[in-house]
Amino acid sequence: MSINPQNLRYSKEHEWLSAPADGVATVGITSHAADALGDVVFVQLPEVGAAVTAGETCGELESTKSVSDLYSPVSGEVTEINQDVVDDPALVNSAPFEGGWLFKVRVSDEAGELLSAAEYDAFIAG
Amino acid sequence: MSQPPRHTALDALHRALGATMTDFAGWDMPLRYGSERDEHQAVRTRAGLFDLSHMGEITVTGPRAGEALDYALVGHLSALAVGRARYTMICAPDGGILDDLIVYRLGEQEYMIVANASNAQVVLDAVTERAAGFDGAAVRDDRDAYALLAVQGPQAPGILKSLTDADLDGLKYYAGLPGTVAGVSALIARTGYTGEDGFELFVAPGDAERLWQALTEAGAAAGLVPCGLSCRDTLRLEAGMPLYGHELSTALTPFDAGLGRVVKFDKPGDFVGRQALEAAAEKAAASPPRKLVGLIAEGRRVPRAGYPVTDGSGAVIGEVTSGAPSPTLGVPLAMAYVDAAHAAPGTAGVAVDIRGAQEPHRVVALPFYKRER
């Protein structure tokens, strides 16, 4: 059984992307990525209104052991950031697919390399 | 050439507990079992149980064992009382630190050196070579003779007392005595690397699992949890304790690291590194080089080992050696070597270059955290 929700798509940098509603999709990191990071203590997100580009860094996640870049899985304009996760970064660990979402983006372009849940399962199984 | 990682006697148990494992100095060790921040807080407020079997034990015995160690190490080990332990170092002839060590005097003619896993072979080779000139001092590689478990935290004495008749109240900090814990023969030492009260238990590898289980059961009510190396690192960082490969290296003398007090020039006889260390002591007194300081971040981004310390305008005045978000203080902390002119606590304008941005930091004296006694 996969822990990766079927209704999401995934990047090889371990971000997930929801199906867009009215052109706006939600972005977060997967539980696989959150487990690998350990306790997340600080998230730096792009600003609302900022343009993000598929496959390029748009923020960072600090954990006890390391800092990791946050990559945008699609191109577009940031419409909202999750203030809850800024205030309480532990949400990334406790609810990566739900309350730990990171930002919403009005999608202008998909790089076309996003994976289905089954493909991502296979990817992380290596 | 990469060797397959070594496994401790508790390996199966770590896996059964769901530990995230990591390669550390050639050993496959538990990094964390669950949340490393929860493990850290458990040690600060209750108790934590660690497998430290990767540490390297070397035994030196014989009528001239103390004399041989006085020559091989920078400390005055022949003066150490039986049953006591000492933090010391072994240096190269040029004064560079080969490793930092704890030496236990187990008997009139018996010492045990505990070296870092990453340096254990270097220490064994150096001590063997340096003791060779002393008839009546034998060096034994005991790395495989011991598993090492540590119980650390304010509840550690109570937990251990329930499993042993040994006189723990009479056991001072940096002392060790042989005893029986949960039916297992152990060297019980009141040492640690966490800034808390606690014990390290050296036992035969075959007894390790039994002791681990007994400690887990005895500690359950007090809130003892298994702890990995990740929280051990943040615990020692808060306590301002150096880690070899970070604050200590062959490029530094004990005086460079602010730990010149471990070098005992007044002990009898010569010792390896004496001449170089005398020069290093003079130099440190006359024109202090960089100093090891504490840095507390004003922001939330974390200074990491290797990041430049700057004067705020980008001019490099030092380098971070260890850094992490502090679970106890709730802010990012670092240890760093900083030019003496900028090393005084309270020095204004100091920054860490965190991936191109000058992030302001406060210079403070170490340690960041000191337990209440």
GROMACS .gro file of C-alpha atoms in nm, chain B residues 60-273:
model
  214
  186VAL     CA    1   4.708  -0.002   2.887
  187THR     CA    2   4.838  -0.223   3.168
  188GLY     CA    3   5.154  -0.284   3.366
  189PRO     CA    4   5.373  -0.122   3.630
  190ARG     CA    5   5.478   0.153   3.388
  191ALA     CA    6   5.135   0.207   3.229
  192GLY     CA    7   5.094   0.550   3.388
  193GLU     CA    8   5.442   0.657   3.287
  194ALA     CA    9   5.381   0.543   2.928
  195LEU     CA   10   5.057   0.742   2.911
  196ASP     CA   11   5.228   1.052   3.054
  197TYR     CA   12   5.462   1.028   2.753
  198ALA     CA   13   5.198   0.937   2.494
  199LEU     CA   14   4.925   1.187   2.593
  200VAL     CA   15   4.926   1.554   2.700
  201GLY     CA   16   4.773   1.486   3.043
  202HIS     CA   17   4.927   1.373   3.373
  203LEU     CA   18   4.770   1.029   3.389
  204SER     CA   19   5.011   0.874   3.641
  205ALA     CA   20   4.867   1.120   3.894
  206LEU     CA   21   4.509   1.011   3.827
  207ALA     CA   22   4.349   0.835   4.123
  208VAL     CA   23   4.222   0.481   4.076
  209GLY     CA   24   3.850   0.499   3.995
  210ARG     CA   25   3.869   0.845   3.840
  211ALA     CA   26   3.855   0.960   3.478
  212ARG     CA   27   4.016   1.249   3.290
  213TYR     CA   28   3.936   1.437   2.971
  214THR     CA   29   4.263   1.461   2.777
  215MET     CA   30   4.414   1.465   2.428
  216ILE     CA   31   4.674   1.294   2.218
  217CYS     CA   32   4.882   1.522   1.999
  218ALA     CA   33   5.120   1.481   1.708
  219PRO     CA   34   5.484   1.588   1.755
  220ASP     CA   35   5.391   1.923   1.593
  221GLY     CA   36   5.122   1.977   1.859
  222GLY     CA   37   4.824   1.907   1.632
  223ILE     CA   38   4.535   1.723   1.799
  224LEU     CA   39   4.510   1.358   1.692
  225ASP     CA   40   4.206   1.298   1.912
  226ASP     CA   41   4.036   1.400   2.233
  227LEU     CA   42   4.000   1.118   2.484
  228ILE     CA   43   3.861   1.009   2.815
  229VAL     CA   44   4.104   0.800   3.019
  230TYR     CA   45   3.979   0.590   3.310
  231ARG     CA   46   4.216   0.455   3.573
  232LEU     CA   47   4.066   0.116   3.645
  233GLY     CA   48   4.344  -0.006   3.873
  234GLU     CA   49   4.690   0.078   4.002
  235GLN     CA   50   4.832  -0.077   3.683
  236GLU     CA   51   4.537  -0.052   3.444
  237TYR     CA   52   4.400   0.233   3.232
  238MET     CA   53   4.130   0.241   2.967
  239ILE     CA   54   4.144   0.501   2.690
  240VAL     CA   55   3.819   0.581   2.509
  241ALA     CA   56   3.881   0.730   2.165
  242ASN     CA   57   3.645   0.862   1.900
  243ALA     CA   58   3.542   0.595   1.649
  244SER     CA   59   3.684   0.795   1.361
  245ASN     CA   60   4.027   0.815   1.528
  246ALA     CA   61   4.046   0.488   1.719
  247GLN     CA   62   4.297   0.327   1.481
  248VAL     CA   63   4.518   0.637   1.478
  249VAL     CA   64   4.512   0.650   1.859
  250LEU     CA   65   4.581   0.278   1.893
  251ASP     CA   66   4.877   0.299   1.654
  252ALA     CA   67   5.021   0.609   1.819
  253VAL     CA   68   4.983   0.481   2.177
  254THR     CA   69   5.130   0.142   2.078
  255GLU     CA   70   5.430   0.307   1.918
  256ARG     CA   71   5.484   0.556   2.199
  257ALA     CA   72   5.453   0.292   2.474
  258ALA     CA   73   5.697   0.060   2.298
  259GLY     CA   74   5.991   0.219   2.478
  260PHE     CA   75   5.845   0.139   2.818
  261ASP     CA   76   5.913  -0.216   2.938
  262GLY     CA   77   5.627  -0.286   3.172
  263ALA     CA   78   5.350  -0.115   2.976
  264ALA     CA   79   5.132  -0.325   2.744
  265VAL     CA   80   4.879  -0.179   2.501
  266ARG     CA   81   4.573  -0.385   2.414
  267ASP     CA   82   4.315  -0.321   2.142
  268ASP     CA   83   3.983  -0.362   2.327
  269ARG     CA   84   3.758  -0.210   2.061
  270ASP     CA   85   3.568  -0.536   2.019
  271ALA     CA   86   3.568  -0.619   2.391
  272TYR     CA   87   3.302  -0.366   2.485
  273ALA     CA   88   2.960  -0.245   2.397
  274LEU     CA   89   2.887   0.100   2.540
  275LEU     CA   90   2.543   0.213   2.656
  276ALA     CA   91   2.477   0.559   2.799
  277VAL     CA   92   2.187   0.666   3.020
  278GLN     CA   93   2.172   1.043   3.030
  279GLY     CA   94   1.937   1.292   3.188
  280PRO     CA   95   1.810   1.404   3.529
  281GLN     CA   96   1.625   1.074   3.582
  282ALA     CA   97   1.933   0.864   3.497
  283PRO     CA   98   2.051   0.812   3.858
  284GLY     CA   99   1.710   0.692   3.975
  285ILE     CA  100   1.672   0.455   3.683
  286LEU     CA  101   2.018   0.306   3.729
  287LYS     CA  102   1.979   0.277   4.107
  288SER     CA  103   1.682   0.045   4.054
  289LEU     CA  104   1.911  -0.197   3.867
  290THR     CA  105   2.231  -0.196   4.071
  291ASP     CA  106   2.368  -0.216   4.423
  292ALA     CA  107   2.668  -0.008   4.323
  293ASP     CA  108   2.718   0.311   4.525
  294LEU     CA  109   2.601   0.563   4.266
  295ASP     CA  110   2.571   0.845   4.519
  296GLY     CA  111   2.939   0.802   4.595
  297LEU     CA  112   3.027   0.801   4.225
  298LYS     CA  113   3.141   1.151   4.131
  299TYR     CA  114   3.133   1.314   3.789
  300TYR     CA  115   3.429   1.175   3.591
  301ALA     CA  116   3.461   0.865   3.807
  302GLY     CA  117   3.409   0.499   3.723
  303LEU     CA  118   3.374   0.176   3.916
  304PRO     CA  119   3.317  -0.188   3.828
  305GLY     CA  120   2.977  -0.320   3.927
  306THR     CA  121   2.675  -0.524   3.827
  307VAL     CA  122   2.376  -0.369   3.650
  308ALA     CA  123   2.069  -0.587   3.590
  309GLY     CA  124   2.287  -0.892   3.648
  310VAL     CA  125   2.542  -0.778   3.391
  311SER     CA  126   2.906  -0.702   3.477
  312ALA     CA  127   2.974  -0.341   3.383
  313LEU     CA  128   3.219  -0.060   3.423
  314ILE     CA  129   2.988   0.214   3.550
  315ALA     CA  130   3.117   0.562   3.467
  316ARG     CA  131   2.960   0.895   3.552
  317THR     CA  132   3.047   1.057   3.223
  318GLY     CA  133   2.862   1.173   2.916
  319TYR     CA  134   2.850   1.417   2.631
  320THR     CA  135   2.513   1.578   2.680
  321GLY     CA  136   2.549   1.844   2.948
  322GLU     CA  137   2.329   1.638   3.180
  323ASP     CA  138   2.398   1.404   3.468
  324GLY     CA  139   2.428   1.047   3.350
  325PHE     CA  140   2.622   0.727   3.318
  326GLU     CA  141   2.814   0.532   3.059
  327LEU     CA  142   2.811   0.154   3.094
  328PHE     CA  143   3.088  -0.052   2.936
  329VAL     CA  144   2.978  -0.415   2.905
  330ALA     CA  145   3.059  -0.729   2.708
  331PRO     CA  146   2.886  -0.713   2.366
  332GLY     CA  147   2.699  -1.034   2.448
  333ASP     CA  148   2.536  -0.862   2.747
  334ALA     CA  149   2.440  -0.543   2.564
  335GLU     CA  150   2.091  -0.643   2.456
  336ARG     CA  151   1.995  -0.771   2.800
  337LEU     CA  152   2.115  -0.448   2.961
  338TRP     CA  153   1.938  -0.231   2.701
  339GLN     CA  154   1.609  -0.412   2.766
  340ALA     CA  155   1.649  -0.386   3.144
  341LEU     CA  156   1.719  -0.012   3.122
  342THR     CA  157   1.425   0.038   2.885
  343GLU     CA  158   1.190  -0.135   3.127
  344ALA     CA  159   1.332   0.032   3.438
  345GLY     CA  160   1.315   0.373   3.271
  346ALA     CA  161   0.970   0.348   3.114
  347ALA     CA  162   0.786   0.508   3.405
  348ALA     CA  163   1.039   0.791   3.422
  349GLY     CA  164   0.999   0.864   3.050
  350LEU     CA  165   1.329   0.723   2.923
  351VAL     CA  166   1.341   0.693   2.544
  352PRO     CA  167   1.601   0.551   2.303
  353CYS     CA  168   1.810   0.831   2.154
  354GLY     CA  169   2.017   0.855   1.837
  355LEU     CA  170   2.332   1.039   1.737
  356SER     CA  171   2.136   1.333   1.595
  357CYS     CA  172   2.021   1.452   1.937
  358ARG     CA  173   2.359   1.365   2.087
  359ASP     CA  174   2.505   1.627   1.853
  360THR     CA  175   2.257   1.901   1.947
  361LEU     CA  176   2.295   1.814   2.318
  362ARG     CA  177   2.673   1.847   2.308
  363LEU     CA  178   2.650   2.164   2.098
  364GLU     CA  179   2.425   2.333   2.355
  365ALA     CA  180   2.668   2.220   2.625
  366GLY     CA  181   2.957   2.379   2.430
  367MET     CA  182   3.146   2.050   2.402
  368PRO     CA  183   3.388   2.014   2.110
  369LEU     CA  184   3.355   1.739   1.849
  370TYR     CA  185   3.659   1.603   1.673
  371GLY     CA  186   3.649   1.688   1.302
  372HIS     CA  187   3.458   2.006   1.382
  373GLU     CA  188   3.614   2.207   1.666
  374LEU     CA  189   3.924   1.985   1.690
  375SER     CA  190   4.164   1.869   1.416
  376THR     CA  191   4.527   1.794   1.340
  377ALA     CA  192   4.560   2.154   1.215
  378LEU     CA  193   4.486   2.287   1.565
  379THR     CA  194   4.667   2.257   1.898
  380PRO     CA  195   4.477   2.231   2.228
  381PHE     CA  196   4.566   2.600   2.282
  382ASP     CA  197   4.408   2.699   1.950
  383ALA     CA  198   4.091   2.525   2.066
  384GLY     CA  199   4.090   2.710   2.400
  385LEU     CA  200   4.160   2.381   2.577
  386GLY     CA  201   4.522   2.442   2.675
  387ARG     CA  202   4.435   2.346   3.032
  388VAL     CA  203   4.448   1.977   2.932
  389VAL     CA  204   4.823   2.008   2.857
  390LYS     CA  205   5.022   1.939   3.174
  391PHE     CA  206   5.371   2.083   3.123
  392ASP     CA  207   5.460   2.028   3.489
  393LYS     CA  208   5.431   1.648   3.474
  394PRO     CA  209   5.755   1.449   3.502
  395GLY     CA  210   5.943   1.345   3.191
  396ASP     CA  211   5.910   1.437   2.827
  397PHE     CA  212   5.592   1.383   2.622
  398VAL     CA  213   5.514   1.378   2.255
  399GLY     CA  214   5.447   1.732   2.136
   0.00000   0.00000   0.00000
